[in-house]
């Protein structure tokens, strides 16, 4: 059995560092164009270069997304972008469009190329097609079951890798190819501008009864009739590895660093524990699941891995569960037990918070002092997101630790 890769999202340079600290073997990120998360923080070319250096120093790999479904007007820009990436040290580029694939082969002949889930690869002949063109890896369509993936693994060369999503948001449309956003808002999901209308709450109104809302929902705010449940395969690591999946991919470049740290840490420990001793993995599984309940999520499911979702498998909870609040990521230490933090959500002196360690520990700590980083002025709380602070706690975090508040 080949040792599988844990692939985590990096929506920003800070997210890249968090992903690597909390267990990623590899990260995937987008540049400033041509990826499918245009609203993410994303990376400039200089940030890609520094991110690659940072990852390679830690033995990790970096994959860059260029997986839009291109129009004519995109092609010259894509060509120029690939010329910039050619000497960047990036380990692979992720592509969906056949035309863009050929441009990549022409402009980056030595670059490893991966085929995006947007390419809708649902059978072994599709995998073999891309392999013959020179692809190193194919990201499986999310509609595939584990038994179908196992058959694909048997029928393709060992050198062709399979990547599959194991956790995160699921698109309601076929392999993510959706026109709802473009139709309703003019923002094209296939160019990275999805506004996620499938996750808005809706009510049913009959055209001759305006203002009269019919009870198709479970609470007073409406129902998420298009929105799928989130995927979570933490309880099925053995099946995924037995199916021959080379890379376990977590969705979430639009999510917070708290999400990246929580999910990454849980899957890192689950994978390592399974390789060490399958019984250890089974014994600790309730703990992994409890950890994943702490981060922002919808109702969890196993997606299509064990067959098509049953009727009613679309998420019916009211929006997201948010059991923990992201406070920030510890930065450089100061003097007198202080450390720097760019604050994300409000907290106050006297509150108990948690310091998340990559090894699975959550260390309780009380906030003793909050000071403005520039002026040094003490304050009782920090109500405005984005403040640059110096903190002193009853326990001192290391640089890169994530701080959160539970409950």
GROMACS .gro file of C-alpha atoms in nm:
model
  407
    1UNK     CA    1   0.000   0.000   0.000
    2UNK     CA    2   0.148   0.335  -0.104
    3UNK     CA    3   0.154   0.598   0.167
    4UNK     CA    4  -0.112   0.851   0.086
    5UNK     CA    5  -0.067   1.229   0.076
    6UNK     CA    6  -0.273   1.472   0.285
    7UNK     CA    7  -0.350   1.771   0.063
    8UNK     CA    8  -0.478   2.084   0.236
    9UNK     CA    9  -0.604   2.417   0.096
   10UNK     CA   10  -0.402   2.738   0.115
   11UNK     CA   11  -0.622   3.039   0.048
   12UNK     CA   12  -0.348   3.285   0.149
   13UNK     CA   13   0.020   3.290   0.249
   14UNK     CA   14  -0.086   3.264   0.614
   15UNK     CA   15  -0.312   2.974   0.523
   16UNK     CA   16  -0.020   2.796   0.358
   17UNK     CA   17   0.186   2.818   0.676
   18UNK     CA   18  -0.107   2.697   0.884
   19UNK     CA   19  -0.171   2.403   0.654
   20UNK     CA   20   0.191   2.291   0.674
   21UNK     CA   21   0.209   2.338   1.050
   22UNK     CA   22  -0.104   2.129   1.105
   23UNK     CA   23  -0.015   1.832   0.891
   24UNK     CA   24  -0.020   1.890   0.515
   25UNK     CA   25   0.211   1.686   0.294
   26UNK     CA   26   0.113   1.923   0.013
   27UNK     CA   27  -0.096   2.236  -0.036
   28UNK     CA   28  -0.293   2.368  -0.330
   29UNK     CA   29  -0.334   2.738  -0.397
   30UNK     CA   30  -0.449   2.981  -0.660
   31UNK     CA   31  -0.269   3.266  -0.828
   32UNK     CA   32  -0.437   3.596  -0.897
   33UNK     CA   33  -0.618   3.453  -1.202
   34UNK     CA   34  -0.728   3.129  -1.371
   35UNK     CA   35  -0.820   2.934  -1.057
   36UNK     CA   36  -1.173   2.859  -0.934
   37UNK     CA   37  -1.164   3.064  -0.613
   38UNK     CA   38  -1.143   3.421  -0.736
   39UNK     CA   39  -1.274   3.555  -0.402
   40UNK     CA   40  -1.005   3.383  -0.197
   41UNK     CA   41  -0.707   3.592  -0.082
   42UNK     CA   42  -0.492   3.403  -0.336
   43UNK     CA   43  -0.124   3.455  -0.418
   44UNK     CA   44   0.078   3.703  -0.619
   45UNK     CA   45   0.370   3.559  -0.815
   46UNK     CA   46   0.612   3.677  -0.546
   47UNK     CA   47   0.398   3.508  -0.282
   48UNK     CA   48   0.394   3.187  -0.486
   49UNK     CA   49   0.774   3.193  -0.501
   50UNK     CA   50   0.811   3.251  -0.127
   51UNK     CA   51   0.541   2.994  -0.051
   52UNK     CA   52   0.722   2.733  -0.259
   53UNK     CA   53   1.048   2.803  -0.076
   54UNK     CA   54   0.874   2.780   0.262
   55UNK     CA   55   0.705   2.451   0.173
   56UNK     CA   56   1.013   2.290   0.019
   57UNK     CA   57   1.220   2.376   0.327
   58UNK     CA   58   0.969   2.162   0.521
   59UNK     CA   59   0.959   1.876   0.273
   60UNK     CA   60   0.614   1.965   0.138
   61UNK     CA   61   0.481   2.018  -0.214
   62UNK     CA   62   0.288   2.306  -0.372
   63UNK     CA   63   0.025   2.272  -0.645
   64UNK     CA   64  -0.116   2.576  -0.829
   65UNK     CA   65  -0.468   2.579  -0.971
   66UNK     CA   66  -0.532   2.691  -1.328
   67UNK     CA   67  -0.859   2.502  -1.362
   68UNK     CA   68  -1.101   2.752  -1.515
   69UNK     CA   69  -1.304   2.646  -1.819
   70UNK     CA   70  -1.143   2.894  -2.056
   71UNK     CA   71  -1.296   3.124  -2.314
   72UNK     CA   72  -1.104   3.256  -2.616
   73UNK     CA   73  -1.015   3.575  -2.435
   74UNK     CA   74  -0.843   3.383  -2.155
   75UNK     CA   75  -0.588   3.198  -2.365
   76UNK     CA   76  -0.318   3.461  -2.420
   77UNK     CA   77  -0.318   3.547  -2.051
   78UNK     CA   78  -0.298   3.181  -1.953
   79UNK     CA   79   0.002   3.134  -2.182
   80UNK     CA   80   0.183   3.426  -2.019
   81UNK     CA   81   0.095   3.298  -1.672
   82UNK     CA   82   0.244   2.958  -1.752
   83UNK     CA   83   0.565   3.125  -1.866
   84UNK     CA   84   0.587   3.289  -1.525
   85UNK     CA   85   0.520   2.961  -1.345
   86UNK     CA   86   0.777   2.771  -1.552
   87UNK     CA   87   1.072   2.857  -1.327
   88UNK     CA   88   0.882   2.904  -1.003
   89UNK     CA   89   0.962   2.569  -0.843
   90UNK     CA   90   0.591   2.482  -0.820
   91UNK     CA   91   0.552   2.104  -0.802
   92UNK     CA   92   0.242   2.073  -1.022
   93UNK     CA   93  -0.029   2.276  -1.195
   94UNK     CA   94  -0.395   2.173  -1.176
   95UNK     CA   95  -0.588   2.197  -1.505
   96UNK     CA   96  -0.940   2.114  -1.628
   97UNK     CA   97  -0.954   2.248  -1.983
   98UNK     CA   98  -0.797   2.037  -2.264
   99UNK     CA   99  -0.683   2.350  -2.450
  100UNK     CA  100  -0.515   2.488  -2.141
  101UNK     CA  101  -0.352   2.147  -2.086
  102UNK     CA  102  -0.192   2.168  -2.431
  103UNK     CA  103  -0.076   2.523  -2.362
  104UNK     CA  104   0.080   2.403  -2.039
  105UNK     CA  105   0.263   2.121  -2.219
  106UNK     CA  106   0.397   2.376  -2.466
  107UNK     CA  107   0.498   2.647  -2.220
  108UNK     CA  108   0.600   2.428  -1.921
  109UNK     CA  109   0.721   2.100  -2.072
  110UNK     CA  110   0.885   1.986  -1.748
  111UNK     CA  111   0.593   2.078  -1.519
  112UNK     CA  112   0.392   1.800  -1.354
  113UNK     CA  113   0.026   1.838  -1.453
  114UNK     CA  114  -0.277   1.728  -1.253
  115UNK     CA  115  -0.631   1.705  -1.392
  116UNK     CA  116  -0.897   1.889  -1.191
  117UNK     CA  117  -1.224   1.739  -1.073
  118UNK     CA  118  -1.380   1.995  -1.311
  119UNK     CA  119  -1.271   1.768  -1.597
  120UNK     CA  120  -1.544   1.521  -1.492
  121UNK     CA  121  -1.331   1.205  -1.496
  122UNK     CA  122  -1.576   0.930  -1.403
  123UNK     CA  123  -1.422   0.622  -1.569
  124UNK     CA  124  -1.087   0.456  -1.623
  125UNK     CA  125  -1.076   0.540  -1.995
  126UNK     CA  126  -1.090   0.911  -1.907
  127UNK     CA  127  -0.803   0.860  -1.665
  128UNK     CA  128  -0.607   0.675  -1.935
  129UNK     CA  129  -0.681   0.953  -2.188
  130UNK     CA  130  -0.518   1.213  -1.966
  131UNK     CA  131  -0.233   0.975  -1.882
  132UNK     CA  132  -0.153   0.935  -2.253
  133UNK     CA  133  -0.137   1.314  -2.285
  134UNK     CA  134   0.115   1.328  -2.003
  135UNK     CA  135  -0.087   1.391  -1.685
  136UNK     CA  136   0.069   1.265  -1.363
  137UNK     CA  137  -0.249   1.273  -1.152
  138UNK     CA  138  -0.625   1.290  -1.197
  139UNK     CA  139  -0.863   1.430  -0.937
  140UNK     CA  140  -1.161   1.197  -0.936
  141UNK     CA  141  -1.509   1.333  -1.000
  142UNK     CA  142  -1.693   1.365  -0.672
  143UNK     CA  143  -1.976   1.150  -0.803
  144UNK     CA  144  -1.764   0.832  -0.795
  145UNK     CA  145  -1.810   0.557  -0.539
  146UNK     CA  146  -1.528   0.378  -0.362
  147UNK     CA  147  -1.594   0.063  -0.564
  148UNK     CA  148  -1.566   0.261  -0.889
  149UNK     CA  149  -1.241   0.419  -0.770
  150UNK     CA  150  -1.104   0.076  -0.681
  151UNK     CA  151  -1.178  -0.047  -1.032
  152UNK     CA  152  -1.013   0.261  -1.183
  153UNK     CA  153  -0.704   0.194  -0.970
  154UNK     CA  154  -0.688  -0.163  -1.103
  155UNK     CA  155  -0.717  -0.053  -1.467
  156UNK     CA  156  -0.470   0.235  -1.480
  157UNK     CA  157  -0.090   0.235  -1.452
  158UNK     CA  158   0.058   0.251  -1.103
  159UNK     CA  159   0.240   0.567  -1.211
  160UNK     CA  160  -0.089   0.756  -1.261
  161UNK     CA  161  -0.202   0.896  -0.929
  162UNK     CA  162  -0.559   0.934  -0.803
  163UNK     CA  163  -0.659   1.231  -0.590
  164UNK     CA  164  -0.999   1.239  -0.421
  165UNK     CA  165  -1.184   1.482  -0.197
  166UNK     CA  166  -1.238   1.356   0.158
  167UNK     CA  167  -1.367   1.659   0.346
  168UNK     CA  168  -1.545   1.990   0.293
  169UNK     CA  169  -1.824   2.154   0.097
  170UNK     CA  170  -1.984   1.965  -0.191
  171UNK     CA  171  -2.118   2.140  -0.500
  172UNK     CA  172  -2.480   2.064  -0.591
  173UNK     CA  173  -2.388   2.061  -0.961
  174UNK     CA  174  -2.216   1.788  -1.162
  175UNK     CA  175  -1.844   1.795  -1.073
  176UNK     CA  176  -1.879   2.162  -0.990
  177UNK     CA  177  -1.985   2.272  -1.338
  178UNK     CA  178  -2.266   2.508  -1.244
  179UNK     CA  179  -2.446   2.801  -1.411
  180UNK     CA  180  -2.662   2.910  -1.117
  181UNK     CA  181  -2.426   3.185  -1.009
  182UNK     CA  182  -2.385   3.319  -1.362
  183UNK     CA  183  -2.761   3.306  -1.422
  184UNK     CA  184  -2.861   3.469  -1.094
  185UNK     CA  185  -2.579   3.717  -1.034
  186UNK     CA  186  -2.374   3.741  -1.353
  187UNK     CA  187  -2.070   3.588  -1.182
  188UNK     CA  188  -1.937   3.279  -1.358
  189UNK     CA  189  -1.853   2.985  -1.133
  190UNK     CA  190  -1.647   2.829  -1.412
  191UNK     CA  191  -1.420   3.134  -1.400
  192UNK     CA  192  -1.382   3.122  -1.022
  193UNK     CA  193  -1.648   3.379  -0.931
  194UNK     CA  194  -1.916   3.156  -0.774
  195UNK     CA  195  -2.149   3.334  -0.531
  196UNK     CA  196  -2.280   2.998  -0.402
  197UNK     CA  197  -2.653   3.055  -0.464
  198UNK     CA  198  -2.708   2.685  -0.393
  199UNK     CA  199  -2.636   2.767  -0.028
  200UNK     CA  200  -2.881   3.054   0.006
  201UNK     CA  201  -3.203   2.996   0.197
  202UNK     CA  202  -3.521   2.977  -0.013
  203UNK     CA  203  -3.896   2.972   0.042
  204UNK     CA  204  -4.164   2.850  -0.200
  205UNK     CA  205  -4.418   3.105  -0.331
  206UNK     CA  206  -4.703   3.028  -0.571
  207UNK     CA  207  -4.727   3.296  -0.843
  208UNK     CA  208  -5.094   3.385  -0.771
  209UNK     CA  209  -5.032   3.410  -0.395
  210UNK     CA  210  -4.752   3.665  -0.362
  211UNK     CA  211  -4.628   3.702  -0.010
  212UNK     CA  212  -4.771   3.366   0.097
  213UNK     CA  213  -4.487   3.133   0.186
  214UNK     CA  214  -4.547   2.759   0.177
  215UNK     CA  215  -4.398   2.538   0.450
  216UNK     CA  216  -4.125   2.354   0.259
  217UNK     CA  217  -3.872   2.439   0.527
  218UNK     CA  218  -3.784   2.315   0.872
  219UNK     CA  219  -3.761   2.647   1.056
  220UNK     CA  220  -3.883   3.002   1.031
  221UNK     CA  221  -3.592   3.122   0.817
  222UNK     CA  222  -3.635   2.890   0.522
  223UNK     CA  223  -3.466   2.578   0.389
  224UNK     CA  224  -3.146   2.521   0.199
  225UNK     CA  225  -3.322   2.316  -0.072
  226UNK     CA  226  -3.024   2.314  -0.311
  227UNK     CA  227  -2.737   2.296  -0.066
  228UNK     CA  228  -2.560   1.964  -0.021
  229UNK     CA  229  -2.426   1.835   0.306
  230UNK     CA  230  -2.054   1.868   0.374
  231UNK     CA  231  -1.834   1.569   0.301
  232UNK     CA  232  -1.649   1.395   0.584
  233UNK     CA  233  -1.465   1.067   0.535
  234UNK     CA  234  -1.270   1.067   0.862
  235UNK     CA  235  -1.445   0.743   0.958
  236UNK     CA  236  -1.341   0.566   0.637
  237UNK     CA  237  -0.965   0.613   0.609
  238UNK     CA  238  -0.907   0.234   0.573
  239UNK     CA  239  -1.148   0.210   0.278
  240UNK     CA  240  -0.992   0.512   0.103
  241UNK     CA  241  -0.641   0.374   0.135
  242UNK     CA  242  -0.749   0.026   0.030
  243UNK     CA  243  -0.909   0.177  -0.282
  244UNK     CA  244  -0.566   0.305  -0.385
  245UNK     CA  245  -0.621   0.679  -0.339
  246UNK     CA  246  -0.283   0.854  -0.357
  247UNK     CA  247  -0.391   1.194  -0.226
  248UNK     CA  248  -0.668   1.279   0.022
  249UNK     CA  249  -0.787   1.630  -0.055
  250UNK     CA  250  -0.960   1.873   0.180
  251UNK     CA  251  -1.179   2.145   0.028
  252UNK     CA  252  -1.165   2.494   0.173
  253UNK     CA  253  -0.955   2.775   0.022
  254UNK     CA  254  -1.231   3.017   0.122
  255UNK     CA  255  -1.233   2.894   0.484
  256UNK     CA  256  -1.046   3.032   0.785
  257UNK     CA  257  -0.713   2.915   0.920
  258UNK     CA  258  -0.904   2.770   1.215
  259UNK     CA  259  -1.082   2.540   0.970
  260UNK     CA  260  -0.754   2.444   0.801
  261UNK     CA  261  -0.585   2.372   1.132
  262UNK     CA  262  -0.876   2.174   1.277
  263UNK     CA  263  -0.942   1.958   0.973
  264UNK     CA  264  -0.576   1.916   0.887
  265UNK     CA  265  -0.485   1.810   1.239
  266UNK     CA  266  -0.768   1.555   1.259
  267UNK     CA  267  -0.688   1.390   0.925
  268UNK     CA  268  -0.311   1.398   0.987
  269UNK     CA  269  -0.354   1.211   1.315
  270UNK     CA  270  -0.609   0.969   1.167
  271UNK     CA  271  -0.385   0.878   0.872
  272UNK     CA  272  -0.073   0.841   1.086
  273UNK     CA  273  -0.254   0.639   1.351
  274UNK     CA  274  -0.394   0.403   1.088
  275UNK     CA  275  -0.053   0.340   0.934
  276UNK     CA  276   0.092   0.282   1.280
  277UNK     CA  277  -0.187   0.048   1.395
  278UNK     CA  278  -0.539   0.017   1.246
  279UNK     CA  279  -0.675  -0.064   1.592
  280UNK     CA  280  -0.530   0.262   1.726
  281UNK     CA  281  -0.714   0.448   1.450
  282UNK     CA  282  -1.044   0.276   1.533
  283UNK     CA  283  -1.001   0.342   1.904
  284UNK     CA  284  -0.934   0.714   1.850
  285UNK     CA  285  -1.200   0.768   1.582
  286UNK     CA  286  -1.456   0.927   1.820
  287UNK     CA  287  -1.194   1.187   1.909
  288UNK     CA  288  -1.127   1.274   1.543
  289UNK     CA  289  -1.500   1.315   1.488
  290UNK     CA  290  -1.539   1.536   1.794
  291UNK     CA  291  -1.259   1.756   1.666
  292UNK     CA  292  -1.424   1.800   1.326
  293UNK     CA  293  -1.747   1.904   1.497
  294UNK     CA  294  -1.562   2.209   1.634
  295UNK     CA  295  -1.497   2.376   1.300
  296UNK     CA  296  -1.747   2.555   1.078
  297UNK     CA  297  -1.947   2.299   0.881
  298UNK     CA  298  -2.282   2.186   0.753
  299UNK     CA  299  -2.429   1.848   0.830
  300UNK     CA  300  -2.175   1.579   0.744
  301UNK     CA  301  -2.222   1.292   0.500
  302UNK     CA  302  -2.009   1.046   0.301
  303UNK     CA  303  -2.114   1.198  -0.031
  304UNK     CA  304  -2.124   0.944  -0.317
  305UNK     CA  305  -1.856   0.711  -0.181
  306UNK     CA  306  -2.105   0.443  -0.078
  307UNK     CA  307  -2.358   0.503  -0.353
  308UNK     CA  308  -2.581   0.798  -0.446
  309UNK     CA  309  -2.695   1.003  -0.145
  310UNK     CA  310  -3.032   0.901  -0.009
  311UNK     CA  311  -3.335   1.131  -0.052
  312UNK     CA  312  -3.316   1.411   0.202
  313UNK     CA  313  -2.936   1.415   0.202
  314UNK     CA  314  -2.928   1.780   0.109
  315UNK     CA  315  -2.836   1.982   0.415
  316UNK     CA  316  -3.141   2.096   0.610
  317UNK     CA  317  -2.970   2.263   0.902
  318UNK     CA  318  -2.990   2.639   0.917
  319UNK     CA  319  -2.668   2.745   0.745
  320UNK     CA  320  -2.342   2.647   0.914
  321UNK     CA  321  -2.263   2.506   1.255
  322UNK     CA  322  -2.009   2.738   1.421
  323UNK     CA  323  -1.911   2.582   1.753
  324UNK     CA  324  -1.570   2.755   1.776
  325UNK     CA  325  -1.461   3.112   1.706
  326UNK     CA  326  -1.132   3.189   1.531
  327UNK     CA  327  -0.934   3.449   1.728
  328UNK     CA  328  -0.611   3.458   1.532
  329UNK     CA  329  -0.276   3.299   1.459
  330UNK     CA  330   0.015   3.358   1.700
  331UNK     CA  331   0.295   3.552   1.536
  332UNK     CA  332   0.638   3.664   1.651
  333UNK     CA  333   0.705   3.668   2.027
  334UNK     CA  334   0.772   3.994   2.208
  335UNK     CA  335   0.919   4.070   2.550
  336UNK     CA  336   0.772   4.003   2.892
  337UNK     CA  337   0.569   3.700   2.777
  338UNK     CA  338   0.382   3.894   2.506
  339UNK     CA  339   0.331   3.772   2.149
  340UNK     CA  340   0.189   3.935   1.838
  341UNK     CA  341  -0.154   3.856   1.691
  342UNK     CA  342  -0.366   3.992   1.408
  343UNK     CA  343  -0.706   3.952   1.570
  344UNK     CA  344  -0.994   3.794   1.374
  345UNK     CA  345  -1.285   3.807   1.621
  346UNK     CA  346  -1.360   3.980   1.949
  347UNK     CA  347  -1.226   3.857   2.282
  348UNK     CA  348  -1.160   4.022   2.617
  349UNK     CA  349  -0.924   4.027   2.911
  350UNK     CA  350  -1.022   3.751   3.156
  351UNK     CA  351  -1.164   3.517   2.891
  352UNK     CA  352  -1.051   3.155   2.868
  353UNK     CA  353  -0.943   3.055   2.519
  354UNK     CA  354  -0.769   2.755   2.360
  355UNK     CA  355  -0.424   2.726   2.204
  356UNK     CA  356  -0.430   2.459   1.931
  357UNK     CA  357  -0.111   2.253   1.903
  358UNK     CA  358  -0.034   2.045   1.592
  359UNK     CA  359   0.007   1.729   1.802
  360UNK     CA  360  -0.360   1.734   1.902
  361UNK     CA  361  -0.341   1.917   2.234
  362UNK     CA  362  -0.572   2.210   2.309
  363UNK     CA  363  -0.414   2.414   2.588
  364UNK     CA  364  -0.651   2.632   2.794
  365UNK     CA  365  -0.526   2.984   2.861
  366UNK     CA  366  -0.671   3.297   3.018
  367UNK     CA  367  -0.618   3.635   2.852
  368UNK     CA  368  -0.416   3.847   3.097
  369UNK     CA  369  -0.337   4.157   2.889
  370UNK     CA  370  -0.423   4.303   2.549
  371UNK     CA  371  -0.215   4.588   2.408
  372UNK     CA  372  -0.229   4.773   2.079
  373UNK     CA  373   0.087   4.669   1.894
  374UNK     CA  374   0.172   5.013   1.756
  375UNK     CA  375   0.088   5.236   2.053
  376UNK     CA  376   0.135   4.990   2.338
  377UNK     CA  377  -0.190   5.112   2.497
  378UNK     CA  378  -0.368   4.851   2.709
  379UNK     CA  379  -0.731   4.768   2.632
  380UNK     CA  380  -0.998   4.549   2.790
  381UNK     CA  381  -1.115   4.392   2.465
  382UNK     CA  382  -1.056   4.398   2.090
  383UNK     CA  383  -1.393   4.439   1.915
  384UNK     CA  384  -1.269   4.530   1.565
  385UNK     CA  385  -1.139   4.252   1.339
  386UNK     CA  386  -0.792   4.302   1.195
  387UNK     CA  387  -0.637   4.477   1.495
  388UNK     CA  388  -0.262   4.425   1.541
  389UNK     CA  389  -0.219   4.329   1.906
  390UNK     CA  390   0.030   4.214   2.165
  391UNK     CA  391  -0.115   3.954   2.404
  392UNK     CA  392  -0.011   3.796   2.730
  393UNK     CA  393  -0.179   3.472   2.836
  394UNK     CA  394  -0.142   3.227   3.122
  395UNK     CA  395   0.017   2.990   2.867
  396UNK     CA  396   0.243   3.111   2.588
  397UNK     CA  397   0.178   2.982   2.233
  398UNK     CA  398   0.444   2.912   1.975
  399UNK     CA  399   0.456   3.107   1.652
  400UNK     CA  400   0.197   2.962   1.415
  401UNK     CA  401  -0.036   2.823   1.683
  402UNK     CA  402  -0.407   2.890   1.624
  403UNK     CA  403  -0.612   3.054   1.901
  404UNK     CA  404  -0.983   2.986   1.931
  405UNK     CA  405  -1.275   3.025   2.171
  406UNK     CA  406  -1.520   2.737   2.215
  407UNK     CA  407  -1.891   2.751   2.276
   0.00000   0.00000   0.00000
